Amino acid sequence: MAQSRRMLVLRAVVEDYIRSQEPVGSTTLTRDHDLGVSSATVRNDMAALEDEGYLIQPHTSAGRIPTEKGYRYFVDRLATVMPLSEAQRRGINSFLSGSVNLQDTLQRAARLLAQITGQVAVVAAPSLSKSTLRHVEIVPVSITTLLAVVITDTGRVAQHILNIVDLPDMTTLAHLVNEINTQCAGVSLAQTADCVRQMESRSEYRSISALTEALARALDGMADDERAGELYMAGTSQLAHQHTVADLAPLFDALEEQVVLMKLMSSLSETTQSDGVGVAIGSETHTPGLLHASVVTSGYGRTSAGNAGNAGSPDADGHGGNDDYGNVDGDQTAATSEPVAFVGSIGPTHMDYVTTMAAVRAVARYLTAFLAHDEHHTND
């Protein structure tokens, strides 16, 4: 009993410190929380929690504050991520539904997440390596140049110049493009390259074999593109208003290292914890500039065929198929969605984890629904 009560005391300390950012004392805890025991008992529990590494006492005779271990216990015991309120869901929907294309949606998503949390928001565009083919076009630019335009399932448009000796027979080329679009739609770009090479060996395409090989190489290059494309970031100025510049210098350095940031958030979004949301606290980020920061992230992406019907884009009332916009069970949605990129929030270790985790998950699920909804695919 003492151990479980002690952990209730820890939870109360974390909640109070997140709210006030002032060291928490036993008298305050006893007054503000229904712990059912005396102030002296709470004081003993806090001393035990300090011995166990969950709390520290920054100054003599002052209250205590949570350690990294204390925050980790608190986050791990959040059995479910609280859904956002109806008003918040409607706000997300109305703010994001006005976007004109994928890039605009991701930029808006970053701004919105920063606004909800008061922290730095990071939203990655889907990488080509995780995309599948939606459509390909080959357009003549000059006598010796063709432009291959590849549109993916995530709405990204990639262009590649194909240099040739002279213009191919346009009827044969049109036939090739139609066959690629028919046979390869929905498969990865690497598989599409293999498919093009198989076509190249057929007699009907022998006259344009140099072109088909150049196209296959271009698709291979796109498939190897591990970069998540653009990284949309917002909220750094809001964070600067809350802290002194000296405190933030290491954090801003870390934010400049976009490759490091993307690796961290990408791996964290793929090994998520509570309800599809991953949390790294302080040293868990393995990033020097983030030693006093926490990162909350969630993957977003394509939904499997079995769940595609549930992933409809949210309607005007904020309801669609996924958990924060409808009634699909959170674990089910997470299990049937394959991430193609991530959305995340970076803030101090004393961030409001409950609100941040809920907001990150809600925005991630909106983006998953956005990608799943064909009518939203706009060339950008």
mmCIF file of C-alpha atoms in Angstrom:
data_model
loop_
_atom_site.group_PDB
_atom_site.id
_atom_site.type_symbol
_atom_site.label_atom_id
_atom_site.label_comp_id
_atom_site.label_asym_id
_atom_site.label_seq_id
_atom_site.Cartn_x
_atom_site.Cartn_y
_atom_site.Cartn_z
ATOM 1 C CA MET A 1 0.000 0.000 0.000
ATOM 2 C CA ALA A 2 2.802 2.396 0.921
ATOM 3 C CA GLN A 3 4.469 1.859 -2.468
ATOM 4 C CA SER A 4 1.301 2.550 -4.486
ATOM 5 C CA ARG A 5 0.541 5.647 -2.345
ATOM 6 C CA ARG A 6 4.126 6.793 -2.851
ATOM 7 C CA MET A 7 3.618 6.639 -6.612
ATOM 8 C CA LEU A 8 0.413 8.690 -6.248
ATOM 9 C CA VAL A 9 2.541 11.251 -4.401
ATOM 10 C CA LEU A 10 5.051 11.187 -7.292
ATOM 11 C CA ARG A 11 2.283 11.728 -9.828
ATOM 12 C CA ALA A 12 0.965 14.666 -7.772
ATOM 13 C CA VAL A 13 4.459 16.226 -7.590
ATOM 14 C CA VAL A 14 4.906 15.902 -11.377
ATOM 15 C CA GLU A 15 1.481 17.407 -12.088
ATOM 16 C CA ASP A 16 2.020 20.315 -9.676
ATOM 17 C CA TYR A 17 5.534 21.036 -10.945
ATOM 18 C CA ILE A 18 4.397 20.994 -14.578
ATOM 19 C CA ARG A 19 1.696 23.493 -13.660
ATOM 20 C CA SER A 20 3.708 25.835 -11.418
ATOM 21 C CA GLN A 21 7.380 25.168 -12.295
ATOM 22 C CA GLU A 22 8.060 25.763 -8.596
ATOM 23 C CA PRO A 23 9.490 23.097 -6.244
ATOM 24 C CA VAL A 24 6.626 21.215 -4.591
ATOM 25 C CA GLY A 25 6.369 20.800 -0.805
ATOM 26 C CA SER A 26 4.462 18.253 1.301
ATOM 27 C CA THR A 27 2.097 20.859 2.759
ATOM 28 C CA THR A 28 0.956 21.972 -0.709
ATOM 29 C CA LEU A 29 0.468 18.363 -1.817
ATOM 30 C CA THR A 30 -1.609 17.503 1.248
ATOM 31 C CA ARG A 31 -3.770 20.610 0.728
ATOM 32 C CA ASP A 32 -4.313 20.263 -3.034
ATOM 33 C CA HIS A 33 -4.563 16.473 -3.454
ATOM 34 C CA ASP A 34 -6.802 13.969 -1.726
ATOM 35 C CA LEU A 35 -3.987 11.616 -0.646
ATOM 36 C CA GLY A 36 -5.745 10.503 2.564
ATOM 37 C CA VAL A 37 -2.640 10.832 4.771
ATOM 38 C CA SER A 38 -0.936 13.491 6.888
ATOM 39 C CA SER A 39 1.610 16.002 5.700
ATOM 40 C CA ALA A 40 4.311 14.126 7.690
ATOM 41 C CA THR A 41 3.535 10.866 5.847
ATOM 42 C CA VAL A 42 3.678 12.672 2.489
ATOM 43 C CA ARG A 43 7.015 14.202 3.535
ATOM 44 C CA ASN A 44 8.365 10.688 4.305
ATOM 45 C CA ASP A 45 7.091 9.434 0.929
ATOM 46 C CA MET A 46 8.825 12.328 -0.847
ATOM 47 C CA ALA A 47 12.086 11.548 0.969
ATOM 48 C CA ALA A 48 11.794 7.895 -0.117
ATOM 49 C CA LEU A 49 11.088 8.976 -3.719
ATOM 50 C CA GLU A 50 14.201 11.140 -3.570
ATOM 51 C CA ASP A 51 16.271 8.172 -2.353
ATOM 52 C CA GLU A 52 14.887 6.109 -5.243
ATOM 53 C CA GLY A 53 15.891 8.773 -7.777
ATOM 54 C CA TYR A 54 12.412 9.979 -8.759
ATOM 55 C CA LEU A 55 12.710 13.424 -7.130
ATOM 56 C CA ILE A 56 15.481 15.868 -6.263
ATOM 57 C CA GLN A 57 15.603 18.750 -3.814
ATOM 58 C CA PRO A 58 17.126 21.744 -5.643
ATOM 59 C CA HIS A 59 17.654 23.781 -2.444
ATOM 60 C CA THR A 60 17.828 22.925 1.240
ATOM 61 C CA SER A 61 14.453 23.103 3.001
ATOM 62 C CA ALA A 62 12.696 23.790 -0.317
ATOM 63 C CA GLY A 63 10.238 21.494 -2.037
ATOM 64 C CA ARG A 64 11.211 18.836 -4.559
ATOM 65 C CA ILE A 65 11.087 18.571 -8.343
ATOM 66 C CA PRO A 66 10.891 15.491 -10.599
ATOM 67 C CA THR A 67 13.983 13.909 -12.140
ATOM 68 C CA GLU A 68 14.147 12.341 -15.596
ATOM 69 C CA LYS A 69 13.278 9.018 -13.919
ATOM 70 C CA GLY A 70 10.257 10.676 -12.262
ATOM 71 C CA TYR A 71 8.970 12.045 -15.568
ATOM 72 C CA ARG A 72 9.542 8.657 -17.225
ATOM 73 C CA TYR A 73 7.456 6.883 -14.566
ATOM 74 C CA PHE A 74 4.696 9.495 -14.989
ATOM 75 C CA VAL A 75 4.632 9.160 -18.804
ATOM 76 C CA ASP A 76 4.713 5.349 -18.708
ATOM 77 C CA ARG A 77 1.709 5.303 -16.360
ATOM 78 C CA LEU A 78 -0.415 7.375 -18.733
ATOM 79 C CA ALA A 79 -2.279 4.247 -19.780
ATOM 80 C CA THR A 80 -4.164 6.045 -22.534
ATOM 81 C CA VAL A 81 -3.600 9.352 -24.244
ATOM 82 C CA MET A 82 -6.525 11.592 -23.357
ATOM 83 C CA PRO A 83 -8.507 12.543 -26.463
ATOM 84 C CA LEU A 84 -8.759 16.210 -27.276
ATOM 85 C CA SER A 85 -12.021 17.991 -26.558
ATOM 86 C CA GLU A 86 -14.686 18.342 -29.240
ATOM 87 C CA ALA A 87 -13.819 22.057 -29.599
ATOM 88 C CA GLN A 88 -10.108 21.308 -30.020
ATOM 89 C CA ARG A 89 -10.823 18.620 -32.629
ATOM 90 C CA ARG A 90 -13.071 20.993 -34.536
ATOM 91 C CA GLY A 91 -10.369 23.652 -34.317
ATOM 92 C CA ILE A 92 -7.753 21.307 -35.810
ATOM 93 C CA ASN A 93 -10.129 20.337 -38.598
ATOM 94 C CA SER A 94 -11.104 23.884 -39.531
ATOM 95 C CA PHE A 95 -7.511 25.131 -39.423
ATOM 96 C CA LEU A 96 -6.072 22.297 -41.540
ATOM 97 C CA SER A 97 -8.953 21.754 -43.958
ATOM 98 C CA GLY A 98 -8.297 25.108 -45.651
ATOM 99 C CA SER A 99 -4.948 23.954 -47.036
ATOM 100 C CA VAL A 100 -4.379 23.693 -50.777
ATOM 101 C CA ASN A 101 -1.829 20.850 -50.979
ATOM 102 C CA LEU A 102 0.364 18.523 -48.933
ATOM 103 C CA GLN A 103 3.106 21.104 -48.302
ATOM 104 C CA ASP A 104 0.587 23.670 -47.115
ATOM 105 C CA THR A 105 -1.062 21.075 -44.847
ATOM 106 C CA LEU A 106 2.276 20.115 -43.240
ATOM 107 C CA GLN A 107 3.237 23.781 -42.722
ATOM 108 C CA ARG A 108 -0.148 24.486 -41.142
ATOM 109 C CA ALA A 109 0.124 21.346 -38.984
ATOM 110 C CA ALA A 110 3.452 22.565 -37.573
ATOM 111 C CA ARG A 111 2.052 26.023 -36.805
ATOM 112 C CA LEU A 112 -1.051 24.568 -35.177
ATOM 113 C CA LEU A 113 0.872 22.093 -33.006
ATOM 114 C CA ALA A 114 3.220 24.872 -31.837
ATOM 115 C CA GLN A 115 0.199 27.008 -31.006
ATOM 116 C CA ILE A 116 -1.518 24.255 -28.949
ATOM 117 C CA THR A 117 1.605 23.259 -26.981
ATOM 118 C CA GLY A 118 3.604 26.509 -26.814
ATOM 119 C CA GLN A 119 6.621 24.413 -27.860
ATOM 120 C CA VAL A 120 8.644 23.717 -30.983
ATOM 121 C CA ALA A 121 6.695 21.641 -33.502
ATOM 122 C CA VAL A 122 8.382 19.562 -36.197
ATOM 123 C CA VAL A 123 6.548 17.919 -39.098
ATOM 124 C CA ALA A 124 8.425 15.876 -41.705
ATOM 125 C CA ALA A 125 7.294 15.439 -45.292
ATOM 126 C CA PRO A 126 7.086 11.793 -46.417
ATOM 127 C CA SER A 127 10.319 10.391 -47.852
ATOM 128 C CA LEU A 128 10.293 8.966 -51.379
ATOM 129 C CA SER A 129 11.844 5.740 -50.057
ATOM 130 C CA LYS A 130 8.594 5.021 -48.177
ATOM 131 C CA SER A 131 6.247 6.158 -50.934
ATOM 132 C CA THR A 132 4.443 4.111 -53.570
ATOM 133 C CA LEU A 133 3.719 5.048 -57.185
ATOM 134 C CA ARG A 134 0.474 6.824 -57.921
ATOM 135 C CA HIS A 135 1.183 8.005 -61.473
ATOM 136 C CA VAL A 136 4.067 8.667 -63.866
ATOM 137 C CA GLU A 137 4.207 10.981 -66.873
ATOM 138 C CA ILE A 138 7.031 11.438 -69.396
ATOM 139 C CA VAL A 139 7.053 14.812 -71.147
ATOM 140 C CA PRO A 140 9.365 15.824 -74.053
ATOM 141 C CA VAL A 141 11.346 18.961 -73.190
ATOM 142 C CA SER A 142 13.694 19.042 -76.210
ATOM 143 C CA ILE A 143 14.957 16.675 -78.925
ATOM 144 C CA THR A 144 17.451 15.111 -76.499
ATOM 145 C CA THR A 145 15.644 15.620 -73.178
ATOM 146 C CA LEU A 146 12.570 14.131 -71.538
ATOM 147 C CA LEU A 147 11.136 14.977 -68.119
ATOM 148 C CA ALA A 148 9.860 12.109 -65.959
ATOM 149 C CA VAL A 149 7.245 13.302 -63.453
ATOM 150 C CA VAL A 150 6.512 10.814 -60.659
ATOM 151 C CA ILE A 151 3.540 11.379 -58.356
ATOM 152 C CA THR A 152 3.448 9.260 -55.191
ATOM 153 C CA ASP A 153 0.652 8.087 -52.907
ATOM 154 C CA THR A 154 1.692 10.675 -50.313
ATOM 155 C CA GLY A 155 1.171 13.538 -52.741
ATOM 156 C CA ARG A 156 4.846 14.221 -53.367
ATOM 157 C CA VAL A 157 5.874 15.063 -56.906
ATOM 158 C CA ALA A 158 9.406 14.141 -58.011
ATOM 159 C CA GLN A 159 10.902 15.205 -61.332
ATOM 160 C CA HIS A 160 13.888 13.737 -63.126
ATOM 161 C CA ILE A 161 15.543 14.756 -66.419
ATOM 162 C CA LEU A 162 16.159 11.851 -68.829
ATOM 163 C CA ASN A 163 18.883 12.580 -71.399
ATOM 164 C CA ILE A 164 18.506 10.652 -74.676
ATOM 165 C CA VAL A 165 20.165 10.594 -78.100
ATOM 166 C CA ASP A 166 16.977 11.470 -79.999
ATOM 167 C CA LEU A 167 13.245 11.548 -79.370
ATOM 168 C CA PRO A 168 11.658 8.087 -79.167
ATOM 169 C CA ASP A 169 8.583 6.933 -81.038
ATOM 170 C CA MET A 170 5.828 8.725 -79.091
ATOM 171 C CA THR A 171 3.268 5.933 -79.619
ATOM 172 C CA THR A 172 5.636 3.355 -78.090
ATOM 173 C CA LEU A 173 6.464 5.748 -75.258
ATOM 174 C CA ALA A 174 2.758 6.370 -74.520
ATOM 175 C CA HIS A 175 2.171 2.603 -74.493
ATOM 176 C CA LEU A 176 5.055 2.138 -71.998
ATOM 177 C CA VAL A 177 3.755 4.895 -69.693
ATOM 178 C CA ASN A 178 0.211 3.450 -69.746
ATOM 179 C CA GLU A 179 1.537 -0.002 -68.901
ATOM 180 C CA ILE A 180 3.651 1.346 -66.002
ATOM 181 C CA ASN A 181 0.641 3.218 -64.599
ATOM 182 C CA THR A 182 -1.570 0.147 -64.909
ATOM 183 C CA GLN A 183 0.845 -2.444 -63.534
ATOM 184 C CA CYS A 184 2.876 -0.491 -60.983
ATOM 185 C CA ALA A 185 0.331 1.777 -59.262
ATOM 186 C CA GLY A 186 0.494 1.175 -55.518
ATOM 187 C CA VAL A 187 3.927 -0.475 -55.443
ATOM 188 C CA SER A 188 7.173 0.992 -54.109
ATOM 189 C CA LEU A 189 9.450 2.991 -56.405
ATOM 190 C CA ALA A 190 12.111 0.251 -56.164
ATOM 191 C CA GLN A 191 9.574 -2.348 -57.333
ATOM 192 C CA THR A 192 8.472 0.024 -60.090
ATOM 193 C CA ALA A 193 12.104 0.216 -61.304
ATOM 194 C CA ASP A 194 12.249 -3.611 -61.439
ATOM 195 C CA CYS A 195 8.952 -3.656 -63.318
ATOM 196 C CA VAL A 196 10.289 -1.145 -65.891
ATOM 197 C CA ARG A 197 13.420 -3.285 -66.413
ATOM 198 C CA GLN A 198 11.259 -6.334 -67.113
ATOM 199 C CA MET A 199 9.348 -4.330 -69.734
ATOM 200 C CA GLU A 200 12.643 -3.158 -71.238
ATOM 201 C CA SER A 201 13.555 -6.740 -72.184
ATOM 202 C CA ARG A 202 10.435 -7.169 -74.314
ATOM 203 C CA SER A 203 10.677 -6.827 -78.086
ATOM 204 C CA GLU A 204 7.996 -4.118 -78.362
ATOM 205 C CA TYR A 205 10.115 -1.768 -76.229
ATOM 206 C CA ARG A 206 13.514 -2.608 -77.727
ATOM 207 C CA SER A 207 13.555 0.629 -79.732
ATOM 208 C CA ILE A 208 13.365 2.672 -76.511
ATOM 209 C CA SER A 209 15.539 0.453 -74.284
ATOM 210 C CA ALA A 210 17.967 3.304 -73.476
ATOM 211 C CA LEU A 211 15.045 5.421 -72.281
ATOM 212 C CA THR A 212 13.488 2.644 -70.168
ATOM 213 C CA GLU A 213 16.875 1.958 -68.522
ATOM 214 C CA ALA A 214 17.313 5.687 -67.754
ATOM 215 C CA LEU A 215 13.806 5.743 -66.225
ATOM 216 C CA ALA A 216 14.541 2.621 -64.125
ATOM 217 C CA ARG A 217 17.762 4.236 -62.826
ATOM 218 C CA ALA A 218 15.855 7.430 -61.969
ATOM 219 C CA LEU A 219 13.251 5.414 -60.017
ATOM 220 C CA ASP A 220 16.029 3.537 -58.188
ATOM 221 C CA GLY A 221 17.566 6.874 -57.214
ATOM 222 C CA MET A 222 14.234 8.089 -55.840
ATOM 223 C CA ALA A 223 13.733 4.826 -53.926
ATOM 224 C CA ASP A 224 17.133 5.296 -52.245
ATOM 225 C CA ASP A 225 16.194 8.815 -51.159
ATOM 226 C CA GLU A 226 16.072 8.339 -47.388
ATOM 227 C CA ARG A 227 15.787 12.036 -46.677
ATOM 228 C CA ALA A 228 12.315 12.869 -45.455
ATOM 229 C CA GLY A 229 12.250 15.817 -47.829
ATOM 230 C CA GLU A 230 11.320 19.072 -46.197
ATOM 231 C CA LEU A 231 11.151 19.499 -42.442
ATOM 232 C CA TYR A 232 8.523 21.996 -41.330
ATOM 233 C CA MET A 233 9.240 23.686 -38.003
ATOM 234 C CA ALA A 234 7.328 26.251 -35.956
ATOM 235 C CA GLY A 235 7.255 27.666 -32.434
ATOM 236 C CA THR A 236 10.923 28.503 -31.763
ATOM 237 C CA SER A 237 10.032 32.141 -30.999
ATOM 238 C CA GLN A 238 7.355 31.056 -28.491
ATOM 239 C CA LEU A 239 9.917 28.961 -26.643
ATOM 240 C CA ALA A 240 12.389 31.856 -26.632
ATOM 241 C CA HIS A 241 9.863 34.045 -24.812
ATOM 242 C CA GLN A 242 9.591 31.534 -21.967
ATOM 243 C CA HIS A 243 13.301 31.068 -21.229
ATOM 244 C CA THR A 244 16.558 32.982 -21.200
ATOM 245 C CA VAL A 245 18.585 32.767 -24.401
ATOM 246 C CA ALA A 246 21.537 31.163 -22.580
ATOM 247 C CA ASP A 247 19.342 28.244 -21.499
ATOM 248 C CA LEU A 248 18.117 27.735 -25.038
ATOM 249 C CA ALA A 249 21.408 27.944 -26.942
ATOM 250 C CA PRO A 250 22.076 24.141 -26.866
ATOM 251 C CA LEU A 251 18.448 23.453 -27.851
ATOM 252 C CA PHE A 252 18.577 25.809 -30.830
ATOM 253 C CA ASP A 253 21.883 24.214 -31.901
ATOM 254 C CA ALA A 254 20.148 20.824 -31.790
ATOM 255 C CA LEU A 255 17.237 22.174 -33.856
ATOM 256 C CA GLU A 256 19.720 23.363 -36.496
ATOM 257 C CA GLU A 257 21.024 19.784 -36.847
ATOM 258 C CA GLN A 258 18.070 18.660 -38.907
ATOM 259 C CA VAL A 259 19.586 15.293 -39.883
ATOM 260 C CA VAL A 260 20.151 14.383 -36.209
ATOM 261 C CA LEU A 261 16.662 15.577 -35.326
ATOM 262 C CA MET A 262 15.064 13.584 -38.134
ATOM 263 C CA LYS A 263 16.873 10.380 -37.181
ATOM 264 C CA LEU A 264 15.852 10.775 -33.539
ATOM 265 C CA MET A 265 12.193 11.559 -34.247
ATOM 266 C CA SER A 266 11.874 9.010 -37.024
ATOM 267 C CA SER A 267 13.209 6.142 -34.875
ATOM 268 C CA LEU A 268 11.116 7.302 -31.906
ATOM 269 C CA SER A 269 7.932 7.433 -34.011
ATOM 270 C CA GLU A 270 8.568 3.852 -35.177
ATOM 271 C CA THR A 271 9.049 2.518 -31.618
ATOM 272 C CA THR A 272 6.093 4.252 -30.064
ATOM 273 C CA GLN A 273 4.805 3.739 -26.564
ATOM 274 C CA SER A 274 1.394 4.888 -25.351
ATOM 275 C CA ASP A 275 -1.316 4.858 -28.053
ATOM 276 C CA GLY A 276 1.140 5.317 -30.906
ATOM 277 C CA VAL A 277 2.978 8.220 -29.270
ATOM 278 C CA GLY A 278 6.713 8.004 -28.465
ATOM 279 C CA VAL A 279 8.359 10.063 -25.721
ATOM 280 C CA ALA A 280 12.104 10.596 -25.127
ATOM 281 C CA ILE A 281 13.073 12.512 -21.987
ATOM 282 C CA GLY A 282 16.414 14.313 -21.535
ATOM 283 C CA SER A 283 19.340 11.910 -21.909
ATOM 284 C CA GLU A 284 17.049 9.358 -23.642
ATOM 285 C CA THR A 285 17.271 11.565 -26.744
ATOM 286 C CA HIS A 286 21.050 10.837 -26.964
ATOM 287 C CA THR A 287 21.373 14.410 -28.247
ATOM 288 C CA PRO A 288 23.517 16.818 -26.174
ATOM 289 C CA GLY A 289 21.394 19.863 -27.013
ATOM 290 C CA LEU A 290 18.252 18.085 -25.823
ATOM 291 C CA LEU A 291 19.548 17.032 -22.370
ATOM 292 C CA HIS A 292 17.031 19.332 -20.694
ATOM 293 C CA ALA A 293 14.286 18.792 -23.250
ATOM 294 C CA SER A 294 11.694 16.142 -24.045
ATOM 295 C CA VAL A 295 10.579 14.974 -27.471
ATOM 296 C CA VAL A 296 7.059 13.669 -28.134
ATOM 297 C CA THR A 297 6.441 12.194 -31.568
ATOM 298 C CA SER A 298 4.065 10.042 -33.584
ATOM 299 C CA GLY A 299 4.264 8.555 -37.054
ATOM 300 C CA TYR A 300 1.648 9.385 -39.655
ATOM 301 C CA GLY A 301 1.105 7.706 -42.961
ATOM 302 C CA ARG A 302 -0.806 5.269 -45.040
ATOM 303 C CA THR A 303 -3.554 3.166 -43.566
ATOM 304 C CA SER A 304 -3.814 -0.485 -44.568
ATOM 305 C CA ALA A 305 -6.542 -1.534 -46.997
ATOM 306 C CA GLY A 306 -8.547 -3.166 -44.218
ATOM 307 C CA ASN A 307 -8.797 0.121 -42.359
ATOM 308 C CA ALA A 308 -8.819 2.530 -45.278
ATOM 309 C CA GLY A 309 -12.571 2.969 -45.034
ATOM 310 C CA ASN A 310 -12.183 4.153 -41.459
ATOM 311 C CA ALA A 311 -9.555 6.724 -42.260
ATOM 312 C CA GLY A 312 -11.811 9.146 -44.069
ATOM 313 C CA SER A 313 -10.879 12.785 -43.890
ATOM 314 C CA PRO A 314 -12.567 14.518 -40.962
ATOM 315 C CA ASP A 315 -15.810 16.230 -41.824
ATOM 316 C CA ALA A 316 -16.843 19.693 -40.771
ATOM 317 C CA ASP A 317 -17.780 18.473 -37.305
ATOM 318 C CA GLY A 318 -14.313 17.090 -36.707
ATOM 319 C CA HIS A 319 -15.487 13.488 -37.137
ATOM 320 C CA GLY A 320 -13.919 11.036 -39.495
ATOM 321 C CA GLY A 321 -12.632 7.562 -39.087
ATOM 322 C CA ASN A 322 -9.670 7.761 -36.792
ATOM 323 C CA ASP A 323 -9.563 7.804 -33.047
ATOM 324 C CA ASP A 324 -9.485 11.538 -32.428
ATOM 325 C CA TYR A 325 -12.062 12.122 -35.136
ATOM 326 C CA GLY A 326 -14.376 9.154 -34.615
ATOM 327 C CA ASN A 327 -14.810 5.910 -32.774
ATOM 328 C CA VAL A 328 -12.101 3.610 -34.073
ATOM 329 C CA ASP A 329 -10.098 2.139 -31.208
ATOM 330 C CA GLY A 330 -6.737 3.865 -30.801
ATOM 331 C CA ASP A 331 -4.618 0.696 -30.736
ATOM 332 C CA GLN A 332 -6.358 -0.664 -33.800
ATOM 333 C CA THR A 333 -5.654 2.488 -35.778
ATOM 334 C CA ALA A 334 -2.008 2.525 -34.704
ATOM 335 C CA ALA A 335 -1.585 -1.141 -35.603
ATOM 336 C CA THR A 336 -3.008 -0.755 -39.101
ATOM 337 C CA SER A 337 -1.139 2.392 -40.064
ATOM 338 C CA GLU A 338 2.338 2.277 -41.563
ATOM 339 C CA PRO A 339 4.231 5.513 -40.867
ATOM 340 C CA VAL A 340 5.721 7.348 -43.845
ATOM 341 C CA ALA A 341 6.880 10.328 -41.771
ATOM 342 C CA PHE A 342 6.475 11.867 -38.315
ATOM 343 C CA VAL A 343 5.044 14.797 -36.412
ATOM 344 C CA GLY A 344 6.544 15.856 -33.087
ATOM 345 C CA SER A 345 6.863 18.435 -30.332
ATOM 346 C CA ILE A 346 10.028 19.498 -28.495
ATOM 347 C CA GLY A 347 9.883 21.323 -25.190
ATOM 348 C CA PRO A 348 11.344 21.418 -21.666
ATOM 349 C CA THR A 349 11.299 18.247 -19.536
ATOM 350 C CA HIS A 350 8.603 19.901 -17.408
ATOM 351 C CA MET A 351 6.289 20.146 -20.451
ATOM 352 C CA ASP A 352 2.592 19.316 -20.117
ATOM 353 C CA TYR A 353 2.930 15.707 -21.321
ATOM 354 C CA VAL A 354 -0.827 15.010 -21.272
ATOM 355 C CA THR A 355 -1.698 17.908 -23.595
ATOM 356 C CA THR A 356 1.396 17.484 -25.798
ATOM 357 C CA MET A 357 0.847 13.746 -26.342
ATOM 358 C CA ALA A 358 -2.840 14.290 -27.146
ATOM 359 C CA ALA A 359 -2.078 17.124 -29.587
ATOM 360 C CA VAL A 360 0.733 15.218 -31.359
ATOM 361 C CA ARG A 361 -1.471 12.166 -31.770
ATOM 362 C CA ALA A 362 -4.462 14.187 -33.011
ATOM 363 C CA VAL A 363 -2.389 16.027 -35.655
ATOM 364 C CA ALA A 364 -0.700 12.759 -36.752
ATOM 365 C CA ARG A 365 -4.072 11.107 -37.215
ATOM 366 C CA TYR A 366 -5.407 14.050 -39.153
ATOM 367 C CA LEU A 367 -2.408 13.770 -41.525
ATOM 368 C CA THR A 368 -2.970 10.006 -41.903
ATOM 369 C CA ALA A 369 -6.596 10.682 -42.855
ATOM 370 C CA PHE A 370 -5.480 13.467 -45.217
ATOM 371 C CA LEU A 371 -3.141 11.100 -47.090
ATOM 372 C CA ALA A 372 -5.770 8.331 -47.186
ATOM 373 C CA HIS A 373 -8.387 10.565 -48.752
ATOM 374 C CA ASP A 374 -8.000 10.616 -52.529
ATOM 375 C CA GLU A 375 -9.819 13.873 -53.059
ATOM 376 C CA HIS A 376 -7.132 15.677 -51.053
ATOM 377 C CA HIS A 377 -4.307 14.628 -53.364
ATOM 378 C CA THR A 378 -3.226 17.807 -55.076
ATOM 379 C CA ASN A 379 -0.045 18.177 -57.084
ATOM 380 C CA ASP A 380 2.322 20.455 -55.188
#
